[in-house]
Coordinates of C-alpha atoms and ligand atoms in Angstrom, one line a residue:
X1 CA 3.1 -18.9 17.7
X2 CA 3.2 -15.6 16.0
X3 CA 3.1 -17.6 12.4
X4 CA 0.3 -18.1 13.0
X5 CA -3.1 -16.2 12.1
X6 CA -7.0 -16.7 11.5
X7 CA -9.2 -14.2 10.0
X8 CA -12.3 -15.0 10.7
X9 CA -16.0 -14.2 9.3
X10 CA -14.8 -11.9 6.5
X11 CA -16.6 -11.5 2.7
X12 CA -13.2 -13.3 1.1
X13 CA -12.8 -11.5 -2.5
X14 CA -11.4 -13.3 -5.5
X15 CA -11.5 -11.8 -9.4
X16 CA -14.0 -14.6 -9.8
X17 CA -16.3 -14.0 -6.9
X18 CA -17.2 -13.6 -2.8
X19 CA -17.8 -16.0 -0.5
X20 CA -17.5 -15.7 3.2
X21 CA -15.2 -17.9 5.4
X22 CA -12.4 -18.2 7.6
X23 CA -8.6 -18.3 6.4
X24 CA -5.8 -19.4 8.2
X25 CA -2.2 -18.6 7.5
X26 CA 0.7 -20.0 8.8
X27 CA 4.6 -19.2 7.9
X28 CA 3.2 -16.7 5.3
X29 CA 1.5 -19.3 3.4
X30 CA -2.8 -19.6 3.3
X31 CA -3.2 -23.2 4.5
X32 CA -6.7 -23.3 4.9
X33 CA -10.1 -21.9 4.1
X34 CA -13.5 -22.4 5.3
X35 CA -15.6 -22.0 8.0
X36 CA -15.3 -24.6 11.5
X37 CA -11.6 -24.9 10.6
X38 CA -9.2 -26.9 13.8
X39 CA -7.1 -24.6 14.3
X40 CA -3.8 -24.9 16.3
X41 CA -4.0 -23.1 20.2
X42 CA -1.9 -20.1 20.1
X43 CA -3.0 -19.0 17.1
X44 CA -4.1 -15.4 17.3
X45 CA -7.4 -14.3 15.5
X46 CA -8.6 -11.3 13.9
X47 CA -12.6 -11.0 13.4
X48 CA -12.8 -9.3 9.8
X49 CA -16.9 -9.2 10.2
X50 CA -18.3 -6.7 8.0
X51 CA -14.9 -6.4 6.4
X52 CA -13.7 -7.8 2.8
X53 CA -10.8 -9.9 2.7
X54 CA -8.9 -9.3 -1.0
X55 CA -5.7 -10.2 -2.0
X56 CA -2.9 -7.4 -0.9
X57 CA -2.4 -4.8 -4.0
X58 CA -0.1 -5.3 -6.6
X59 CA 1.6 -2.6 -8.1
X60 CA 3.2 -3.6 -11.1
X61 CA 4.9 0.0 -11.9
X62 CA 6.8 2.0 -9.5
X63 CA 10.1 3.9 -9.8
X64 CA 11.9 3.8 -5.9
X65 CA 15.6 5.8 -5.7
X66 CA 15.3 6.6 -9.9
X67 CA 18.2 8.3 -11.4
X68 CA 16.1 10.5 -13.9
X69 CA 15.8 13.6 -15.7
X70 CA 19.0 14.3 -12.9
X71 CA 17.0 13.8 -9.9
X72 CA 17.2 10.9 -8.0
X73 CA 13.6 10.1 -6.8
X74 CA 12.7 10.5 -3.6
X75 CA 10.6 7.4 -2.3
X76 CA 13.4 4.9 -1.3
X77 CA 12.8 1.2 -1.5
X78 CA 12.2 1.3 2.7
X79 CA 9.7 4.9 2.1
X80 CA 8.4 3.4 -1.1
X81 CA 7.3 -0.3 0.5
X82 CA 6.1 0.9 3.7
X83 CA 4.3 3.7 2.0
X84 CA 2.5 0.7 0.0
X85 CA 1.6 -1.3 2.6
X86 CA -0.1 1.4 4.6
X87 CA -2.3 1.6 1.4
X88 CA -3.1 -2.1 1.1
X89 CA -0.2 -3.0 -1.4
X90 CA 1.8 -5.9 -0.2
X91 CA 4.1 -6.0 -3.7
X92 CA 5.2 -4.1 -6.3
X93 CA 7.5 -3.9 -9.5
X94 CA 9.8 -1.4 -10.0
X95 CA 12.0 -1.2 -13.2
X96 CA 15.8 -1.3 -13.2
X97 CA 16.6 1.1 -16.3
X98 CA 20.3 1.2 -17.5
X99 CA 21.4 4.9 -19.6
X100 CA 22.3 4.4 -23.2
X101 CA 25.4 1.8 -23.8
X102 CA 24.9 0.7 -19.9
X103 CA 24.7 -3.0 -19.1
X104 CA 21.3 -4.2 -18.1
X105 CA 23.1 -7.1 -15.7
X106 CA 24.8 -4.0 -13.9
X107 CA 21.6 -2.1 -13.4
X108 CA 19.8 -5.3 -12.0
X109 CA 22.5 -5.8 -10.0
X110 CA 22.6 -2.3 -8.7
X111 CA 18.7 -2.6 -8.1
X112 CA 18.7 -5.9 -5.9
X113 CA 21.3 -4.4 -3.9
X114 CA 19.3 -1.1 -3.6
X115 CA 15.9 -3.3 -2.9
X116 CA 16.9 -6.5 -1.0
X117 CA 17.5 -5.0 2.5
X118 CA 15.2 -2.4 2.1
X119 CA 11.7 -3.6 0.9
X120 CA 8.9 -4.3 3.6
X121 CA 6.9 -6.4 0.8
X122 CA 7.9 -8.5 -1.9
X123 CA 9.0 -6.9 -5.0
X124 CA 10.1 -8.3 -8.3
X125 CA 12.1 -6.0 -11.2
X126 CA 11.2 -5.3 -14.9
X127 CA 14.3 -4.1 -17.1
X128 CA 14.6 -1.3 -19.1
X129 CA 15.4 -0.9 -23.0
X130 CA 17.2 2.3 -23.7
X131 CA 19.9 1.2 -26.5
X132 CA 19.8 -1.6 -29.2
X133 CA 22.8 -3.9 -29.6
X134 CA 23.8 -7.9 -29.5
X135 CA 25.1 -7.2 -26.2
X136 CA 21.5 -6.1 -25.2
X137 CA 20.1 -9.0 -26.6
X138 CA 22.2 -11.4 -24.8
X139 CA 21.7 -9.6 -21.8
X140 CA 17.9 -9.9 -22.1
X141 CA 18.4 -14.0 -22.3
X142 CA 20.6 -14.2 -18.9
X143 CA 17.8 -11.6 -17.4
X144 CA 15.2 -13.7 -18.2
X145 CA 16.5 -17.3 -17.8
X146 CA 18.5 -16.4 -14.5
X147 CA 17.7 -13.8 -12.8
X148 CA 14.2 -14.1 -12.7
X149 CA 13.2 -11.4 -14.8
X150 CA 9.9 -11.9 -17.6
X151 CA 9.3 -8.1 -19.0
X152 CA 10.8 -4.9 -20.1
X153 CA 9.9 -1.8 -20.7
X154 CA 10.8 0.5 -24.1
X155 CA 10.5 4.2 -24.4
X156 CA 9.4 5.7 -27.5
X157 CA 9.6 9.1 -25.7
X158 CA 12.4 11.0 -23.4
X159 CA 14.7 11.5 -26.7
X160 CA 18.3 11.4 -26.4
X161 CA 17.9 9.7 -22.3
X162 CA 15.7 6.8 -23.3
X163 CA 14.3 6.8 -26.5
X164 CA 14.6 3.8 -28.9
X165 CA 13.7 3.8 -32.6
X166 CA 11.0 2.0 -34.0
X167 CA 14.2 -0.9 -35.9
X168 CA 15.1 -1.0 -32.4
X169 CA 11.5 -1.6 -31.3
X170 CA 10.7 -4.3 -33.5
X171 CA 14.0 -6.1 -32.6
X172 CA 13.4 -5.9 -28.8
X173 CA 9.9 -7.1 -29.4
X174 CA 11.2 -10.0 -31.4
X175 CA 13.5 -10.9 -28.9
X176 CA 11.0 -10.6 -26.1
X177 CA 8.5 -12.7 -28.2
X178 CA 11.4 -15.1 -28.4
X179 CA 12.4 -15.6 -25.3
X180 CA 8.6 -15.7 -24.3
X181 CA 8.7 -12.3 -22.0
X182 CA 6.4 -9.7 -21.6
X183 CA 7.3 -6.6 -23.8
X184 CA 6.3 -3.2 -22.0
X185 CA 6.3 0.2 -23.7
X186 CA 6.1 3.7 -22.6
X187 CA 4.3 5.3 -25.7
X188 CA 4.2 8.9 -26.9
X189 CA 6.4 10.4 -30.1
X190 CA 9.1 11.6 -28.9
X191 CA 10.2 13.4 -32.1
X192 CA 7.1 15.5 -32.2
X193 CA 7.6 16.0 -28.1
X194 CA 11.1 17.6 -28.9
X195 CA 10.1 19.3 -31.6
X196 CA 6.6 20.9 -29.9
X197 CA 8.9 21.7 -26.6
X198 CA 11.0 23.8 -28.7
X199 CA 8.5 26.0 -30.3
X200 CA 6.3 26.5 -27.1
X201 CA 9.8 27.3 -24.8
X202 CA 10.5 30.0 -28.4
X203 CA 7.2 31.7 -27.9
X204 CA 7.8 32.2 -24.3
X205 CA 5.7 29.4 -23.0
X206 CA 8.1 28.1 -20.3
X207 CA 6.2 27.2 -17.3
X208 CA 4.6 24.0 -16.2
X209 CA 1.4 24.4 -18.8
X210 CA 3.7 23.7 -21.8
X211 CA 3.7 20.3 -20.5
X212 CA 0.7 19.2 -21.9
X213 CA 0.6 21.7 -24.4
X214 CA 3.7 19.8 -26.4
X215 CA 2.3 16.1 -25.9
X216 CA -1.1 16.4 -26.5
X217 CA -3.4 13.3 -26.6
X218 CA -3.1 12.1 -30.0
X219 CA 0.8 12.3 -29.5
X220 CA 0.2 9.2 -26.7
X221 CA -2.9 7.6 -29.6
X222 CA -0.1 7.5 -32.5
X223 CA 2.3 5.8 -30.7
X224 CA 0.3 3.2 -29.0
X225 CA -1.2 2.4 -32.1
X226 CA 2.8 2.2 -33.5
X227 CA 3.5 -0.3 -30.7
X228 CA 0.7 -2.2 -31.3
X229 CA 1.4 -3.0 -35.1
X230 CA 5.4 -3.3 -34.3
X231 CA 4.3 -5.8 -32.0
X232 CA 2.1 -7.2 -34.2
X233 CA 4.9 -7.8 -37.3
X234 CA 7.0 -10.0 -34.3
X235 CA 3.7 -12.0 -32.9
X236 CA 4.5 -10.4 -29.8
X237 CA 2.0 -9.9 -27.0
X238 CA 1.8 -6.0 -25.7
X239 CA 1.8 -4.3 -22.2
X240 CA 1.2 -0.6 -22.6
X241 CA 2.2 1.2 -19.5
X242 CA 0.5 4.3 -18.2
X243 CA -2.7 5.0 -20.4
X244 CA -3.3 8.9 -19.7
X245 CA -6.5 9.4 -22.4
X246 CA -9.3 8.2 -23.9
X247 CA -7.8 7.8 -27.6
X248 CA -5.0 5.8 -26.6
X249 CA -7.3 3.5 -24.6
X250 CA -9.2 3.4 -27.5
X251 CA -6.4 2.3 -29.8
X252 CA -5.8 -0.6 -27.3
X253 CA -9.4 -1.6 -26.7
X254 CA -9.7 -1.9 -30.6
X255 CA -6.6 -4.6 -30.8
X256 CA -8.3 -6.8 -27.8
X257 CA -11.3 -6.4 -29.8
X258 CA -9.4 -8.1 -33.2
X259 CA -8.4 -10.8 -30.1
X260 CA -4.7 -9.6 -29.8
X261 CA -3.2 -10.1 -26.6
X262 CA -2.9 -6.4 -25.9
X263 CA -2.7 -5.4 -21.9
X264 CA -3.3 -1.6 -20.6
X265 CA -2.4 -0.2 -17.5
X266 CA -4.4 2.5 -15.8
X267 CA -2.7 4.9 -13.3
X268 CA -4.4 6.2 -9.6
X269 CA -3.1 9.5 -10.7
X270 CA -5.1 9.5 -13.9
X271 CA -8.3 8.0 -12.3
X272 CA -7.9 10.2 -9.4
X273 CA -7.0 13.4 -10.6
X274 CA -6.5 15.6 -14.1
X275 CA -4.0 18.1 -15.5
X276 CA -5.7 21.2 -14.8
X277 CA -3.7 21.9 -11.7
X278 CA -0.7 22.2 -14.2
X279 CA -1.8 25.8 -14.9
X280 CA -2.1 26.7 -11.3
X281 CA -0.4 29.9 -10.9
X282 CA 1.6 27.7 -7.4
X283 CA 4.6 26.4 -9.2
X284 CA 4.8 23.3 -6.8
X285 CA 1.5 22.9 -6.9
X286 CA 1.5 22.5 -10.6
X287 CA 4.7 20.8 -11.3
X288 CA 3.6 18.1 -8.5
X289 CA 1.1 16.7 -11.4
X290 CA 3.7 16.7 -14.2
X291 CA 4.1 13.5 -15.6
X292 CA 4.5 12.0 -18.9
X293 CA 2.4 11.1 -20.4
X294 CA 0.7 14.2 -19.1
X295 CA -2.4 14.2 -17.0
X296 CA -5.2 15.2 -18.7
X297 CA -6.5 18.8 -18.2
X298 CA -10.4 17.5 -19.6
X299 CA -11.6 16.0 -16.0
X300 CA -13.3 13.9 -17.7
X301 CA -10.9 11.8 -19.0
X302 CA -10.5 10.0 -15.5
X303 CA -14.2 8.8 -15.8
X304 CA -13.4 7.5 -19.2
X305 CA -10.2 6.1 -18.1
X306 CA -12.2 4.4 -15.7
X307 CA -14.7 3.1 -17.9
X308 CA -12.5 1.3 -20.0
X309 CA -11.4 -0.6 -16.7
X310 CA -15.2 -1.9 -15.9
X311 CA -15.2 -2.5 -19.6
X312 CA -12.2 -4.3 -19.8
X313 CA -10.7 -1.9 -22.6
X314 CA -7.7 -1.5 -19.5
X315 CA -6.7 -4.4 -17.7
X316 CA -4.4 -3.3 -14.4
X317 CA -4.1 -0.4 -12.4
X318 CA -0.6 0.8 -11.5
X319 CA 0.8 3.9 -9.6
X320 CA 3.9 5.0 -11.5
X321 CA 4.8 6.1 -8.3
X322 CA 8.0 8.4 -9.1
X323 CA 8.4 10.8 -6.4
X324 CA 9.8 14.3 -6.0
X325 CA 10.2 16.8 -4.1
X326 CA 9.1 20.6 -3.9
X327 CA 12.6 21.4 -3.9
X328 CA 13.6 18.8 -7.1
X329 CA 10.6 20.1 -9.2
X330 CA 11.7 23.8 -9.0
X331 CA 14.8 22.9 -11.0
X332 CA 12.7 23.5 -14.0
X333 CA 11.0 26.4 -12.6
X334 CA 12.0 28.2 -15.8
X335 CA 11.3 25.7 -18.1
X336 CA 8.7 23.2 -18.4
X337 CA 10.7 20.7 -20.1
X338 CA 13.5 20.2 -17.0
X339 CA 11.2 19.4 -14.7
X340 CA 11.2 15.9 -13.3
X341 CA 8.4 13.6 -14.3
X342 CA 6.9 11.9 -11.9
X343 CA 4.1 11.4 -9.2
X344 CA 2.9 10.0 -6.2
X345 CA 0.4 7.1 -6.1
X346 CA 1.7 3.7 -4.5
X347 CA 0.0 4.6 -1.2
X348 CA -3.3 5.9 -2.6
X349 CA -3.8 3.8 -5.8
X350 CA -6.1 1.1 -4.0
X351 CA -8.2 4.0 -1.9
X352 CA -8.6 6.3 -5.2
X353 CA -9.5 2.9 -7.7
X354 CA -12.1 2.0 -5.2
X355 CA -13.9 5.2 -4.7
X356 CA -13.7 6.0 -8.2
X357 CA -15.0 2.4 -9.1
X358 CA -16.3 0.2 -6.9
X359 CA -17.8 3.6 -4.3
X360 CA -18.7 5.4 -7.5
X361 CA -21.0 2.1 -8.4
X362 CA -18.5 1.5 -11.5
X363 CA -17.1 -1.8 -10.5
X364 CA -17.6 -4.9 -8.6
X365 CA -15.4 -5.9 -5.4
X366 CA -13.8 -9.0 -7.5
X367 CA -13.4 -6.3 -10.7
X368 CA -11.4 -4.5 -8.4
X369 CA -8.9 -7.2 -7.0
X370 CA -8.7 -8.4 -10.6
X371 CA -7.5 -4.7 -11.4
X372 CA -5.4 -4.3 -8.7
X373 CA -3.8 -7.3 -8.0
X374 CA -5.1 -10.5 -10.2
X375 CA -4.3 -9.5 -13.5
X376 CA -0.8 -8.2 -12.6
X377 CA 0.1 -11.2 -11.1
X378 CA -1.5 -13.1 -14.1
X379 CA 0.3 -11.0 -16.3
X380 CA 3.6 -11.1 -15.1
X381 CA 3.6 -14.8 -13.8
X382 CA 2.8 -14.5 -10.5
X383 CA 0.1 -16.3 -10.4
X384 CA -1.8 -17.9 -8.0
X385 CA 1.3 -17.2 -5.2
X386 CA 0.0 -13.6 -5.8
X387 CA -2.9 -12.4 -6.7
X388 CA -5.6 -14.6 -5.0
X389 CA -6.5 -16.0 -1.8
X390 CA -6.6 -19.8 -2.6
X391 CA -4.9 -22.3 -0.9
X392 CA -1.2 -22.5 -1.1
X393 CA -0.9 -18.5 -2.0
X394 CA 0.9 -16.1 -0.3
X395 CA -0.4 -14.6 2.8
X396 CA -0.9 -10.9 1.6
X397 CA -4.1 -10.0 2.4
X398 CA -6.3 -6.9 3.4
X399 CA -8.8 -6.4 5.6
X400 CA -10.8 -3.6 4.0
X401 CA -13.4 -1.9 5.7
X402 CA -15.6 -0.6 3.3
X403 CA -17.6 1.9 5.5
X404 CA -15.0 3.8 7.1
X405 CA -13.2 7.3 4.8
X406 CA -10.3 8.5 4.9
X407 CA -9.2 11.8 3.5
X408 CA -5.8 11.9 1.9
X409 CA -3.1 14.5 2.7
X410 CA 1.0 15.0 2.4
X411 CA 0.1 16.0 6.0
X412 CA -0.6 11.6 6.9
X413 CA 0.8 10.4 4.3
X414 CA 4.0 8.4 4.5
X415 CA 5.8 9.2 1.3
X416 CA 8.8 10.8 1.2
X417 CA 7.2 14.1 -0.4
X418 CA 5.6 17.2 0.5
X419 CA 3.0 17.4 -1.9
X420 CA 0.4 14.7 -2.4
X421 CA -1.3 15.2 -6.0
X422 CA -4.7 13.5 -4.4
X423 CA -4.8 15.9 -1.6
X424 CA -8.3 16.7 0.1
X425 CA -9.8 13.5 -1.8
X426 CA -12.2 11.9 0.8
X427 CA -12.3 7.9 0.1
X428 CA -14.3 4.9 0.8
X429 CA -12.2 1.9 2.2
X430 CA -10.0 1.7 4.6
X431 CA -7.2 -1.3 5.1
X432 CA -7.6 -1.9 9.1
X433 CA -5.5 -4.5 8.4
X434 CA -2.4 -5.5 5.8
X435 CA -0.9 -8.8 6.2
X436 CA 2.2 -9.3 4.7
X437 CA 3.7 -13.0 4.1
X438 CA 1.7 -13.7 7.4
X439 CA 2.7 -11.0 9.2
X440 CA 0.7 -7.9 10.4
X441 CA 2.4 -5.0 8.9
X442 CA -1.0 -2.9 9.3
X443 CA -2.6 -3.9 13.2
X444 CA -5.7 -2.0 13.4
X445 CA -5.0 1.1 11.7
X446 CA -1.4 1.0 13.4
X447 CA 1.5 1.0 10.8
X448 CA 4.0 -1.9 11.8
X449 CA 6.5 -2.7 8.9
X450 CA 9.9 -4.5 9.6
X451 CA 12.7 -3.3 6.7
X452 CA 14.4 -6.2 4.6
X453 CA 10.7 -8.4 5.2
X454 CA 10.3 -8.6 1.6
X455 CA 11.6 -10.6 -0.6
X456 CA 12.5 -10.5 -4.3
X457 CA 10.3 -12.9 -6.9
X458 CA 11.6 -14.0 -9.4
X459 CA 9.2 -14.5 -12.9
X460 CA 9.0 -16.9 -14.9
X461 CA 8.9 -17.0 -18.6
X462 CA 6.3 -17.7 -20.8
X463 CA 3.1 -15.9 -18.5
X464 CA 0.4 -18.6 -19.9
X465 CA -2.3 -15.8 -19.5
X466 CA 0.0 -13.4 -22.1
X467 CA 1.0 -16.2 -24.3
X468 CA -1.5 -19.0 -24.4
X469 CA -3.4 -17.2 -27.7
X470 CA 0.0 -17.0 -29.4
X471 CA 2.5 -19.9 -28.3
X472 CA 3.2 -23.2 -29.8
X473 CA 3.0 -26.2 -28.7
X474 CA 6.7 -26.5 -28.1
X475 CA 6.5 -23.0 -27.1
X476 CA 4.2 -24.7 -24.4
X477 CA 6.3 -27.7 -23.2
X478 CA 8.8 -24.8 -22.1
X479 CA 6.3 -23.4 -19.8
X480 CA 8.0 -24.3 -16.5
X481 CA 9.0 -22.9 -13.2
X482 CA 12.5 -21.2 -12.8
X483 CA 14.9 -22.4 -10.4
X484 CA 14.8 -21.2 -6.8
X485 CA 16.6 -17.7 -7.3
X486 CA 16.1 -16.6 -4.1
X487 CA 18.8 -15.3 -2.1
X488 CA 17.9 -15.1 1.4
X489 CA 21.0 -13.8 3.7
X490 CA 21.1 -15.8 7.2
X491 CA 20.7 -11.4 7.5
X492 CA 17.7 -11.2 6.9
X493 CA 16.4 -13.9 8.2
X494 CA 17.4 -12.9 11.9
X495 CA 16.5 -9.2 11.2
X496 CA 12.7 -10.9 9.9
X497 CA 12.3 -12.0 13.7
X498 CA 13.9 -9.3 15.8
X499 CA 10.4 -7.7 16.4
Ligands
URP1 O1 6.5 10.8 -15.6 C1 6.8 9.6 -15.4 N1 6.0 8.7 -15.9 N2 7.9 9.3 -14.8 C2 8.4 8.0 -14.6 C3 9.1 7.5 -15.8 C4 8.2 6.8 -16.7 O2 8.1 7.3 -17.9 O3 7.5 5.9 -16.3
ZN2 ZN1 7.0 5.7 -18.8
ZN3 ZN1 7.1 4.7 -15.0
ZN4 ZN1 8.5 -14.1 12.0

């Protein structure tokens, strides 16, 4: 039957160690693991020798078909997924972000009707907080208790669009601590951002290396450290999303140190790359690598960045993969502050964390699938259905050859852009083989995804690896499963086996 798979006489790669063995998946589910296992005739096998078997990438931040800064990105859930996959991520988490005075139901809504079809992996959804009201708050309970979503994500930048003030902070972060979710933030000032943008745009400085210019490191430091005691007030554990420098790491690393449950994410684009391209005289060149908060023009801020990973100052890697093209980035051609944030990463963030960390002699194989995929999955309560390669998980693996490279280029890539921001990087690893719920979506090198394969997972309240330092005892009796929210169409299910 084509359910069925064994991978044989691969180095299997958990976050707490290696050990070689055979695994054998059937219906998308590991059912065994070992070596000598019986295995039903019919089964077809893959020999993984020399290979590491890890648990497929999770990227817990990506931004597919985003209305933003009026551009609508351009990686679609279908482009976005496959482009994943082809990289050795078999799920990710995108954010469905309602304007000011939207409804957060209508956005999810609008987002699992965007993703369902279209997603080659599983995906699950984190909600965004751009406005402060009852409503919001009422909304965040039927999020969390029935639709399967466990986090959301504030902006303390993108005044006027997105930003929320810090009264509106504390009461999100109270509610999230509350309802036992995962409060996200996205943190730079965005007062001093505005402010900054004017002056540099009034002395003439319009073009892509204002950017950085009018958020400058400590910009990012001051309002990660403002998170962190906000979240602190409320007893509420902390995600900080995209980490672009050293002092905001910092900040972070010194909370974990005081033992509060503070998480930080890492990005591919700031391990892999730095800011100084933003001051290329090629316009799509530069505006390609602007993102907020802005890479880094000091290269050696990736090292650092990396550094706090092996050190476990950052805890997950993401992409922020928010895509656009040549064509949407010249809209601010004349003015650094209208051009649309956002980068490519979802396909490369696995290749660019291991040659930066495990190639570069930084990290350890099970540091890097705690990076890339445990610790998400821990985090946002995925746990061990993603994450791992135990018995009863998922069947998302890679088989990651660690000896052949690769050199990355808009030219192979499968994103829906022109420009990749990692171009001409040579990297170690390369996934021969991405297995995806049990299915071979990567054969050899040979790219075989099937649209609508994925499936969205819901998460449950309460993550026990976020909470367990702060919840109660009653908190803890609530620690249970949701219901079965998934919605399979009799649809999909018949597209799933037209292959
Ligand atoms: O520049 C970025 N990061 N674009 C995506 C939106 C966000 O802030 O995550
Ligand atoms: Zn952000
Ligand atoms: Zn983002
Ligand atoms: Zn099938």
């Amino acid at each position: 039957s084509q359910n069925r798979l064994l991978i044989k006489n691969g180095k299997i790669v958990n976050a707490t160690g290696m050990q070689d063995g055979d695994v054998f998946v059937e219906d998308g589910i590991i059912k065994q693991i070992g070596t000598n296992l019986i295995i039903p005739g019919g089964t077809r096998v893959i020999d993984a020798r020399g290979r590491y078997l890890l648990p497929g990438g999770i990227d817990p931040h990506v931004h597919f078909s985003f209305e933003f800064m009026g551009q609508t990105s351009a990686d679609d859930f279908y482009q976005g997924t496959k482009a994943a996959i082809s990289g050795g991520t078999t799920m990710i988490i995108d954010f469905a972000i309602p304007k000011k005075k939207e409804s957060l139901l209508e956005q999810y809504d609008k987002y699992r009707l965007m993703a369902d079809d279209k997603v080659c992996c599983d995906y699950a959804l984190h909600c965004g907080i751009t406005w402060w009201s009852d409503k919001v708050k009422q909304e965040m309970e039927i999020l969390c208790k029935e639709r399967g979503v466990n986090s959301f994500k504030a902006f303390m930048a993108y005044k006027d669009d997105l930003m929320i003030r810090d009264d509106e902070l504390y009461k999100m972060f109270e509610t999230c601590r509350q309802l036992g979710a995962v409060a996200m933030v996205h943190a730079e000032n965005g007062d001093i951002i505005v402010e900054n943008s004017k002056k540099l745009l009034s002395k003439g400085v319009k073009g892509p290396e204002g950017h950085e210019q009018s958020r400058p490191e400590e910009v990012e430091a001051e309002a990660t450290n403002r998170a962190c005691v906000i979240a602190k007030q409320v007893n509420c554990p902390l995600y900080v999303v995209h980490v672009m420098s050293k002092e905001a790491g910092d900040v972070i690393s010194k909370y974990r140190e005081q033992g509060w449950p503070v998480y930080g994410e890492a990005l591919a684009a700031g391990l892999g790359t730095d800011g100084r391209p933003c001051c290329s005289s090629n316009y799509g060149l530069a505006a390609a690598h602007i993102m907020s908060p802005p890479l880094r023009s000091d290269p050696a801020t990736k090292e650092r960045l990396m550094d706090l990973l092996a050190s476990d100052g950052l805890q997950v890697t993401g992409s922020d993969n928010c895509t656009f093209s040549s064509k949407q980035k010249a809209v601010g051609q004349n003015d650094f502050s209208k051009i649309p944030n956002g980068v490519n990463g979802v396909e490369d963030r696995m290749s660019v964390v291991w040659e930066k960390g495990v190639q570069s002699g930084k990290i350890t194989p099970p540091r890097f699938v705690e990076i890339t995929s445990t610790n998400a999955a821990k985090i946002f309560n995925l746990y061990p259905s993603k994450g791992a390669i135990g018995l009863g998980s998922d069947a998302d693996i890679v088989i990651w050859n660690p000896n052949k490279t690769r050199v990355i280029s808009a030219k192979t890539h499968h994103q829906a852009t022109d420009i990749n921001i990692f171009e001409g990087m040579e990297c170690h690893g390369v996934p021969e083989y991405v297995i995806v719920s049990g299915r071979v979506c990567v054969d050899d090198g040979e790219l075989k995804v099937v649209q609508g394969h994925g499936r969205f997972n819901p998460t449950p309240l309460y993550p026990p690896t976020v909470y367990d330092s702060l919840a109660t005892e009653a908190e803890k009796a609530n620690y249970a499963p949701l219901p079965d929210l998934i919605t399979e169409t009799a649809d999909q299910v018949s597209q799933l086996h037209v292959n």
